[in-house]
Structure formats: C-alpha cells, structure tokens
C-alpha cells in the first residue's frame, strides 16, 4: 500500500504540472522499471554474496534457455496482442478482444506441447556430451516442461498492457516476476540447498501463471464494450504473430549465444561474471524499452487509421526522450563500470572491459529509437524478421570465433556488432520505404 500511494502521488504531481502525456507516462513507467531494477540488482547482490559462481552461472544459463525457447512457444502473441488491440480500438469490441486472447492461449498450449515432445525425442547422451555436463539434461527437461506456464505469464503481462493497466504490467514484468525465486533462494540458503536455485526459478512460474490469469479473468469481467462478433481467425493471428515470434526468438538468441558459447568453451563461473555485466547493461536498454512499450499501441492505432501527423509526432518525441535520458546514463556508467562490478564482488571485476564495450554499444544504438517497434506495429514484421535473422547469423559467427580466444570480451564485441547492424538496417529500410525518421534528428 505504501508503494502504491507513493506511485499515485508521483503520477498526480506529473499530471498537475501539465506535462506531455507521452513524457508523463514514460517517466512514470520508467520509475516502475527503476524500482524493478533495484529489486533485481538487490537480488543479484544477494546471490553473488551467498551462492557460488557455478550455481549462479547455471541459473543464468537456464534463464537464457527459457527465454529463447519461450519466445518460440509464444509464437509472437505477447507482442501481437498489442497490434490486435490497436486494430480493435475503433470498434470497442469486447468479445473480439476476448476471443483473440483465448485463441492465442490455445496456440501457445499447442506449441508448448510440441516443443516438449521434440525435446523428448533428442538423445539424452548427446545433450550431456555436447555440454560436457551430466546435470544439463534434467534441468533443461524441467525448463521445457514448465514452458506453457512461463508463456502464460508473459502473455498475460502483455494483456495487462493492452487493457491499459500499464503500471500493473510493469510491476509484473520487472518486480513481481522475481518474487518467487527471491523468496525461494532465501529458503534454499537457510536449509543449505543452494544447488536448487535454477529449479526454484522455474517452479515460480506455476504461481505466476495462476495469479496473472486470475487478474485477466477479473479485468474481462469488468470490461465495457460492444458484444459483437468482431474477431480474428487462427490463421490471421498466426500470420501476424509468427514473424514477431521469429523476431523475438532472434532477439533472445542475440542475448543467448554468448552465454551458450561461454558455457561450452569456458565454465559456469565465466557465465556468471559476464551475465552480471549484461544485467548492468540492461539499465540502458530499459530506457528505450520503456518508451517504446508506452508508444507501441499508439503507433499501431495511428498507422491503422492513417493518422500520419500524430504518428510522426509521437515517434519524434519518443526518440528524443530515449536519447536525452540514455546519454548521461551511458557516461556515468562508463565512469563507474569498475565500481559497479565490484559491488557484486571483487572477482566480478574481470568483466570490466566487456561491460564497457556493452555500455558504449548500447548507448550508440539508442539513437535508432523506435525502429523495431515501428516495424512490428505497422505490419512490417516480416521485414524486421529478415533483418534480425541476418544479425543473428552474424552474432553466431562472431561468438563462435571470438569467445574461444577472447572470452567475455569476444562475447561483448559480438553482441554490440550484431545489435548495431540490425538497428541500422531497420532504420534505413523504414526511411527509404516510408520516409519516416525513427532515429534522432
């Protein structure tokens, strides 16, 4: 209640000052994300000072695996739900949105079952030999088994956003999502069962899926709108969502190939050190994600209604807001990079150079602003998909050849190079085809 009262007070103050609605909503959402980051970094600090790098590395490996395979399972529905909500905004169709949501749930369930069956087909000995680790197969099997519940949690969180419960969505995305593993890790530490950290993380999605679904059912019950037959077919949902799914999977692969190759060519401790650097870098990505999520539904709506003036205006404001906030944060993080890593333990300072590369690269990429969200929200998912797949290939090749020799530094170079490539390509494509400036100008 104290946190809720504080957030309401801040929102009231911003509205009283008659600030631009985009700025107000983005700043308020950013505050929630900062709160989530504080929780996440507090949890990371707790882990690095109480759990071994080996256990933390295994936990980060499982997270990366779940994010990648989860993006496949979701089929892009977590992002396309915003697109379909924009399509329905003019009709105010209550049944249309509900039907779309339930059809997406069916698609996600079927895809999760298919992925689990495919995993069971893979030879256990091959997986064990590939990673040279007898403990890998059981934890990957559990991750795949819990896949549907993870996907439900992610999809429901985005439905909160589609239903204009933006702040609840942010709380679940960046804070509440970690509560089960935080409480579970304290329990494990107390009873000397630290090696079960990855399992506790997975089992937390059972509770999260139930809670988020109950919220969705409550919101549907309270929704007001027309009870008409407006709906989308399974085919249309799949065709619009699948390219986003490929793009989402590609994005997670960009953030996971480095973890994969570091585990293969080095060890779990190296994975833990590098993962801390990536977590610190995400402070910068959080800024652009916050602004882009805030404007994504509006871009889809303005594009659908051919309101070019408003669409260009909101894109220009969002890009400038991203850069204005990102630039000083980038500089400060560069100056304090060694201290930031030392906060988690002296041995984590070995990732300082990798962190600097990640920070500078992300700071540069911020000038491309809303390129990705523009393509996804204007029906150009396939274009973004092709660009991103090339970037994934580049990322894979660079990681394969740089990590064995340069370790974490090679991983950082690969990530920055491929991220800059797809951002630049997407921006050029958008400007050439639509004459829309989604970059700083």
PDB file of N, CA, C and O in Angstrom, residues 190-240:
ATOM      1  N   UNK A 190      18.847 -20.905   3.714  1.00  0.00           N
ATOM      2  CA  UNK A 190      18.603 -21.250   5.122  1.00  0.00           C
ATOM      3  C   UNK A 190      18.787 -22.745   5.373  1.00  0.00           C
ATOM      4  O   UNK A 190      19.312 -23.154   6.424  1.00  0.00           O
ATOM      5  N   UNK A 191      18.370 -23.576   4.405  1.00  0.00           N
ATOM      6  CA  UNK A 191      18.421 -25.023   4.597  1.00  0.00           C
ATOM      7  C   UNK A 191      19.572 -25.687   3.831  1.00  0.00           C
ATOM      8  O   UNK A 191      19.610 -26.919   3.709  1.00  0.00           O
ATOM      9  N   UNK A 192      20.504 -24.877   3.317  1.00  0.00           N
ATOM     10  CA  UNK A 192      21.683 -25.423   2.671  1.00  0.00           C
ATOM     11  C   UNK A 192      21.425 -26.161   1.382  1.00  0.00           C
ATOM     12  O   UNK A 192      22.105 -27.146   1.064  1.00  0.00           O
ATOM     13  N   UNK A 193      20.446 -25.712   0.605  1.00  0.00           N
ATOM     14  CA  UNK A 193      20.082 -26.358  -0.658  1.00  0.00           C
ATOM     15  C   UNK A 193      20.325 -25.425  -1.848  1.00  0.00           C
ATOM     16  O   UNK A 193      19.526 -25.357  -2.789  1.00  0.00           O
ATOM     17  N   UNK A 194      21.429 -24.703  -1.829  1.00  0.00           N
ATOM     18  CA  UNK A 194      21.689 -23.664  -2.838  1.00  0.00           C
ATOM     19  C   UNK A 194      21.694 -24.198  -4.271  1.00  0.00           C
ATOM     20  O   UNK A 194      21.402 -23.462  -5.215  1.00  0.00           O
ATOM     21  N   UNK A 195      22.037 -25.460  -4.452  1.00  0.00           N
ATOM     22  CA  UNK A 195      22.151 -26.011  -5.809  1.00  0.00           C
ATOM     23  C   UNK A 195      20.806 -26.108  -6.538  1.00  0.00           C
ATOM     24  O   UNK A 195      20.776 -26.355  -7.742  1.00  0.00           O
ATOM     25  N   UNK A 196      19.702 -25.902  -5.810  1.00  0.00           N
ATOM     26  CA  UNK A 196      18.373 -25.986  -6.431  1.00  0.00           C
ATOM     27  C   UNK A 196      17.855 -24.610  -6.885  1.00  0.00           C
ATOM     28  O   UNK A 196      16.658 -24.461  -7.146  1.00  0.00           O
ATOM     29  N   UNK A 197      18.735 -23.650  -7.004  1.00  0.00           N
ATOM     30  CA  UNK A 197      18.321 -22.290  -7.381  1.00  0.00           C
ATOM     31  C   UNK A 197      17.591 -22.260  -8.722  1.00  0.00           C
ATOM     32  O   UNK A 197      16.546 -21.609  -8.858  1.00  0.00           O
ATOM     33  N   UNK A 198      18.135 -22.935  -9.726  1.00  0.00           N
ATOM     34  CA  UNK A 198      17.510 -22.937 -11.064  1.00  0.00           C
ATOM     35  C   UNK A 198      16.114 -23.555 -11.017  1.00  0.00           C
ATOM     36  O   UNK A 198      15.184 -23.070 -11.664  1.00  0.00           O
ATOM     37  N   UNK A 199      15.951 -24.631 -10.240  1.00  0.00           N
ATOM     38  CA  UNK A 199      14.644 -25.277 -10.128  1.00  0.00           C
ATOM     39  C   UNK A 199      13.614 -24.349  -9.485  1.00  0.00           C
ATOM     40  O   UNK A 199      12.460 -24.275  -9.925  1.00  0.00           O
ATOM     41  N   UNK A 200      14.037 -23.634  -8.433  1.00  0.00           N
ATOM     42  CA  UNK A 200      13.130 -22.702  -7.766  1.00  0.00           C
ATOM     43  C   UNK A 200      12.675 -21.614  -8.724  1.00  0.00           C
ATOM     44  O   UNK A 200      11.511 -21.197  -8.731  1.00  0.00           O
ATOM     45  N   UNK A 201      13.585 -21.146  -9.562  1.00  0.00           N
ATOM     46  CA  UNK A 201      13.240 -20.144 -10.575  1.00  0.00           C
ATOM     47  C   UNK A 201      12.155 -20.667 -11.507  1.00  0.00           C
ATOM     48  O   UNK A 201      11.184 -19.963 -11.817  1.00  0.00           O
ATOM     49  N   UNK A 202      12.287 -21.904 -11.934  1.00  0.00           N
ATOM     50  CA  UNK A 202      11.312 -22.496 -12.850  1.00  0.00           C
ATOM     51  C   UNK A 202       9.955 -22.695 -12.189  1.00  0.00           C
ATOM     52  O   UNK A 202       8.913 -22.344 -12.755  1.00  0.00           O
ATOM     53  N   UNK A 203       9.955 -23.244 -10.984  1.00  0.00           N
ATOM     54  CA  UNK A 203       8.694 -23.542 -10.313  1.00  0.00           C
ATOM     55  C   UNK A 203       7.909 -22.281  -9.960  1.00  0.00           C
ATOM     56  O   UNK A 203       6.681 -22.337  -9.767  1.00  0.00           O
ATOM     57  N   UNK A 204       8.573 -21.163  -9.891  1.00  0.00           N
ATOM     58  CA  UNK A 204       7.894 -19.908  -9.588  1.00  0.00           C
ATOM     59  C   UNK A 204       6.852 -19.537 -10.625  1.00  0.00           C
ATOM     60  O   UNK A 204       5.869 -18.846 -10.315  1.00  0.00           O
ATOM     61  N   UNK A 205       7.026 -20.025 -11.857  1.00  0.00           N
ATOM     62  CA  UNK A 205       6.087 -19.677 -12.921  1.00  0.00           C
ATOM     63  C   UNK A 205       4.749 -20.401 -12.776  1.00  0.00           C
ATOM     64  O   UNK A 205       3.772 -20.011 -13.413  1.00  0.00           O
ATOM     65  N   UNK A 206       4.698 -21.431 -11.943  1.00  0.00           N
ATOM     66  CA  UNK A 206       3.407 -22.070 -11.655  1.00  0.00           C
ATOM     67  C   UNK A 206       2.512 -21.065 -10.933  1.00  0.00           C
ATOM     68  O   UNK A 206       1.352 -20.847 -11.311  1.00  0.00           O
ATOM     69  N   UNK A 207       3.063 -20.443  -9.913  1.00  0.00           N
ATOM     70  CA  UNK A 207       2.319 -19.451  -9.138  1.00  0.00           C
ATOM     71  C   UNK A 207       2.021 -18.211  -9.970  1.00  0.00           C
ATOM     72  O   UNK A 207       0.898 -17.681  -9.939  1.00  0.00           O
ATOM     73  N   UNK A 208       3.005 -17.744 -10.732  1.00  0.00           N
ATOM     74  CA  UNK A 208       2.824 -16.529 -11.533  1.00  0.00           C
ATOM     75  C   UNK A 208       1.753 -16.703 -12.606  1.00  0.00           C
ATOM     76  O   UNK A 208       0.962 -15.790 -12.860  1.00  0.00           O
ATOM     77  N   UNK A 209       1.707 -17.874 -13.222  1.00  0.00           N
ATOM     78  CA  UNK A 209       0.699 -18.129 -14.260  1.00  0.00           C
ATOM     79  C   UNK A 209      -0.711 -18.101 -13.668  1.00  0.00           C
ATOM     80  O   UNK A 209      -1.645 -17.547 -14.271  1.00  0.00           O
ATOM     81  N   UNK A 210      -0.866 -18.674 -12.491  1.00  0.00           N
ATOM     82  CA  UNK A 210      -2.179 -18.695 -11.835  1.00  0.00           C
ATOM     83  C   UNK A 210      -2.617 -17.279 -11.461  1.00  0.00           C
ATOM     84  O   UNK A 210      -3.752 -16.863 -11.737  1.00  0.00           O
ATOM     85  N   UNK A 211      -1.723 -16.515 -10.855  1.00  0.00           N
ATOM     86  CA  UNK A 211      -2.061 -15.161 -10.396  1.00  0.00           C
ATOM     87  C   UNK A 211      -2.415 -14.256 -11.566  1.00  0.00           C
ATOM     88  O   UNK A 211      -3.429 -13.541 -11.545  1.00  0.00           O
ATOM     89  N   UNK A 212      -1.586 -14.256 -12.617  1.00  0.00           N
ATOM     90  CA  UNK A 212      -1.845 -13.374 -13.764  1.00  0.00           C
ATOM     91  C   UNK A 212      -3.135 -13.756 -14.483  1.00  0.00           C
ATOM     92  O   UNK A 212      -3.862 -12.885 -14.958  1.00  0.00           O
ATOM     93  N   UNK A 213      -3.449 -15.046 -14.551  1.00  0.00           N
ATOM     94  CA  UNK A 213      -4.691 -15.482 -15.195  1.00  0.00           C
ATOM     95  C   UNK A 213      -5.906 -15.018 -14.400  1.00  0.00           C
ATOM     96  O   UNK A 213      -6.924 -14.601 -14.984  1.00  0.00           O
ATOM     97  N   UNK A 214      -5.822 -15.073 -13.081  1.00  0.00           N
ATOM     98  CA  UNK A 214      -6.920 -14.583 -12.242  1.00  0.00           C
ATOM     99  C   UNK A 214      -7.146 -13.088 -12.461  1.00  0.00           C
ATOM    100  O   UNK A 214      -8.289 -12.620 -12.511  1.00  0.00           O
ATOM    101  N   UNK A 215      -6.071 -12.338 -12.598  1.00  0.00           N
ATOM    102  CA  UNK A 215      -6.185 -10.906 -12.903  1.00  0.00           C
ATOM    103  C   UNK A 215      -6.892 -10.693 -14.233  1.00  0.00           C
ATOM    104  O   UNK A 215      -7.767  -9.834 -14.359  1.00  0.00           O
ATOM    105  N   UNK A 216      -6.497 -11.468 -15.255  1.00  0.00           N
ATOM    106  CA  UNK A 216      -7.099 -11.335 -16.590  1.00  0.00           C
ATOM    107  C   UNK A 216      -8.598 -11.613 -16.539  1.00  0.00           C
ATOM    108  O   UNK A 216      -9.412 -10.877 -17.113  1.00  0.00           O
ATOM    109  N   UNK A 217      -8.978 -12.670 -15.846  1.00  0.00           N
ATOM    110  CA  UNK A 217     -10.399 -13.010 -15.737  1.00  0.00           C
ATOM    111  C   UNK A 217     -11.180 -11.893 -15.037  1.00  0.00           C
ATOM    112  O   UNK A 217     -12.319 -11.577 -15.415  1.00  0.00           O
ATOM    113  N   UNK A 218     -10.568 -11.293 -14.033  1.00  0.00           N
ATOM    114  CA  UNK A 218     -11.221 -10.185 -13.324  1.00  0.00           C
ATOM    115  C   UNK A 218     -11.382  -8.975 -14.247  1.00  0.00           C
ATOM    116  O   UNK A 218     -12.459  -8.361 -14.295  1.00  0.00           O
ATOM    117  N   UNK A 219     -10.358  -8.637 -14.999  1.00  0.00           N
ATOM    118  CA  UNK A 219     -10.427  -7.492 -15.916  1.00  0.00           C
ATOM    119  C   UNK A 219     -11.447  -7.728 -17.020  1.00  0.00           C
ATOM    120  O   UNK A 219     -12.162  -6.811 -17.426  1.00  0.00           O
ATOM    121  N   UNK A 220     -11.511  -8.955 -17.529  1.00  0.00           N
ATOM    122  CA  UNK A 220     -12.508  -9.273 -18.549  1.00  0.00           C
ATOM    123  C   UNK A 220     -13.925  -9.110 -17.996  1.00  0.00           C
ATOM    124  O   UNK A 220     -14.834  -8.646 -18.693  1.00  0.00           O
ATOM    125  N   UNK A 221     -14.090  -9.506 -16.755  1.00  0.00           N
ATOM    126  CA  UNK A 221     -15.413  -9.381 -16.123  1.00  0.00           C
ATOM    127  C   UNK A 221     -15.829  -7.918 -15.993  1.00  0.00           C
ATOM    128  O   UNK A 221     -17.027  -7.587 -16.102  1.00  0.00           O
ATOM    129  N   UNK A 222     -14.858  -7.037 -15.764  1.00  0.00           N
ATOM    130  CA  UNK A 222     -15.140  -5.617 -15.559  1.00  0.00           C
ATOM    131  C   UNK A 222     -15.123  -4.800 -16.845  1.00  0.00           C
ATOM    132  O   UNK A 222     -15.486  -3.618 -16.843  1.00  0.00           O
ATOM    133  N   UNK A 223     -14.700  -5.417 -17.950  1.00  0.00           N
ATOM    134  CA  UNK A 223     -14.574  -4.679 -19.203  1.00  0.00           C
ATOM    135  C   UNK A 223     -15.916  -4.192 -19.721  1.00  0.00           C
ATOM    136  O   UNK A 223     -16.936  -4.862 -19.568  1.00  0.00           O
ATOM    137  N   UNK A 224     -15.871  -3.017 -20.347  1.00  0.00           N
ATOM    138  CA  UNK A 224     -17.049  -2.475 -21.004  1.00  0.00           C
ATOM    139  C   UNK A 224     -16.772  -2.358 -22.495  1.00  0.00           C
ATOM    140  O   UNK A 224     -15.714  -1.925 -22.910  1.00  0.00           O
ATOM    141  N   UNK A 225     -17.734  -2.751 -23.283  1.00  0.00           N
ATOM    142  CA  UNK A 225     -17.562  -2.669 -24.728  1.00  0.00           C
ATOM    143  C   UNK A 225     -18.732  -3.315 -25.429  1.00  0.00           C
ATOM    144  O   UNK A 225     -19.664  -3.834 -24.807  1.00  0.00           O
ATOM    145  N   UNK A 226     -18.700  -3.310 -26.725  1.00  0.00           N
ATOM    146  CA  UNK A 226     -19.794  -3.874 -27.509  1.00  0.00           C
ATOM    147  C   UNK A 226     -19.620  -5.380 -27.642  1.00  0.00           C
ATOM    148  O   UNK A 226     -18.522  -5.874 -27.877  1.00  0.00           O
ATOM    149  N   UNK A 227     -20.702  -6.108 -27.494  1.00  0.00           N
ATOM    150  CA  UNK A 227     -20.669  -7.566 -27.614  1.00  0.00           C
ATOM    151  C   UNK A 227     -21.009  -7.948 -29.043  1.00  0.00           C
ATOM    152  O   UNK A 227     -22.106  -8.396 -29.347  1.00  0.00           O
ATOM    153  N   UNK A 228     -20.077  -7.733 -29.951  1.00  0.00           N
ATOM    154  CA  UNK A 228     -20.319  -8.088 -31.345  1.00  0.00           C
ATOM    155  C   UNK A 228     -19.411  -9.245 -31.756  1.00  0.00           C
ATOM    156  O   UNK A 228     -18.608  -9.733 -30.974  1.00  0.00           O
ATOM    157  N   UNK A 229     -19.528  -9.644 -32.999  1.00  0.00           N
ATOM    158  CA  UNK A 229     -18.820 -10.836 -33.473  1.00  0.00           C
ATOM    159  C   UNK A 229     -17.443 -10.533 -34.050  1.00  0.00           C
ATOM    160  O   UNK A 229     -16.827 -11.409 -34.655  1.00  0.00           O
ATOM    161  N   UNK A 230     -16.957  -9.298 -33.908  1.00  0.00           N
ATOM    162  CA  UNK A 230     -15.645  -8.938 -34.432  1.00  0.00           C
ATOM    163  C   UNK A 230     -14.577  -9.842 -33.832  1.00  0.00           C
ATOM    164  O   UNK A 230     -14.469  -9.957 -32.614  1.00  0.00           O
ATOM    165  N   UNK A 231     -13.851 -10.512 -34.672  1.00  0.00           N
ATOM    166  CA  UNK A 231     -12.833 -11.430 -34.172  1.00  0.00           C
ATOM    167  C   UNK A 231     -11.801 -11.671 -35.266  1.00  0.00           C
ATOM    168  O   UNK A 231     -11.960 -11.224 -36.401  1.00  0.00           O
ATOM    169  N   UNK A 232     -10.740 -12.368 -34.892  1.00  0.00           N
ATOM    170  CA  UNK A 232      -9.693 -12.730 -35.840  1.00  0.00           C
ATOM    171  C   UNK A 232      -9.571 -14.238 -35.853  1.00  0.00           C
ATOM    172  O   UNK A 232      -9.679 -14.892 -34.821  1.00  0.00           O
ATOM    173  N   UNK A 233      -9.317 -14.784 -37.018  1.00  0.00           N
ATOM    174  CA  UNK A 233      -9.196 -16.235 -37.157  1.00  0.00           C
ATOM    175  C   UNK A 233      -7.836 -16.704 -36.646  1.00  0.00           C
ATOM    176  O   UNK A 233      -6.901 -15.912 -36.484  1.00  0.00           O
ATOM    177  N   UNK A 234      -7.728 -18.019 -36.402  1.00  0.00           N
ATOM    178  CA  UNK A 234      -6.452 -18.587 -36.001  1.00  0.00           C
ATOM    179  C   UNK A 234      -5.391 -18.318 -37.059  1.00  0.00           C
ATOM    180  O   UNK A 234      -4.228 -18.050 -36.741  1.00  0.00           O
ATOM    181  N   UNK A 235      -5.808 -18.378 -38.311  1.00  0.00           N
ATOM    182  CA  UNK A 235      -4.865 -18.154 -39.410  1.00  0.00           C
ATOM    183  C   UNK A 235      -4.333 -16.733 -39.387  1.00  0.00           C
ATOM    184  O   UNK A 235      -3.122 -16.505 -39.523  1.00  0.00           O
ATOM    185  N   UNK A 236      -5.230 -15.751 -39.216  1.00  0.00           N
ATOM    186  CA  UNK A 236      -4.800 -14.356 -39.208  1.00  0.00           C
ATOM    187  C   UNK A 236      -3.909 -14.066 -38.009  1.00  0.00           C
ATOM    188  O   UNK A 236      -2.905 -13.358 -38.128  1.00  0.00           O
ATOM    189  N   UNK A 237      -4.261 -14.616 -36.843  1.00  0.00           N
ATOM    190  CA  UNK A 237      -3.439 -14.411 -35.651  1.00  0.00           C
ATOM    191  C   UNK A 237      -2.047 -15.003 -35.867  1.00  0.00           C
ATOM    192  O   UNK A 237      -1.038 -14.375 -35.542  1.00  0.00           O
ATOM    193  N   UNK A 238      -2.003 -16.191 -36.449  1.00  0.00           N
ATOM    194  CA  UNK A 238      -0.714 -16.850 -36.680  1.00  0.00           C
ATOM    195  C   UNK A 238       0.127 -16.090 -37.689  1.00  0.00           C
ATOM    196  O   UNK A 238       1.332 -15.893 -37.487  1.00  0.00           O
ATOM    197  N   UNK A 239      -0.507 -15.655 -38.786  1.00  0.00           N
ATOM    198  CA  UNK A 239       0.235 -14.956 -39.837  1.00  0.00           C
ATOM    199  C   UNK A 239       0.814 -13.630 -39.342  1.00  0.00           C
ATOM    200  O   UNK A 239       1.909 -13.230 -39.754  1.00  0.00           O
ATOM    201  N   UNK A 240       0.079 -12.935 -38.474  1.00  0.00           N
ATOM    202  CA  UNK A 240       0.569 -11.660 -37.952  1.00  0.00           C
ATOM    203  C   UNK A 240       1.549 -11.856 -36.796  1.00  0.00           C
ATOM    204  O   UNK A 240       2.455 -11.051 -36.596  1.00  0.00           O
TER     205      UNK A 240
END
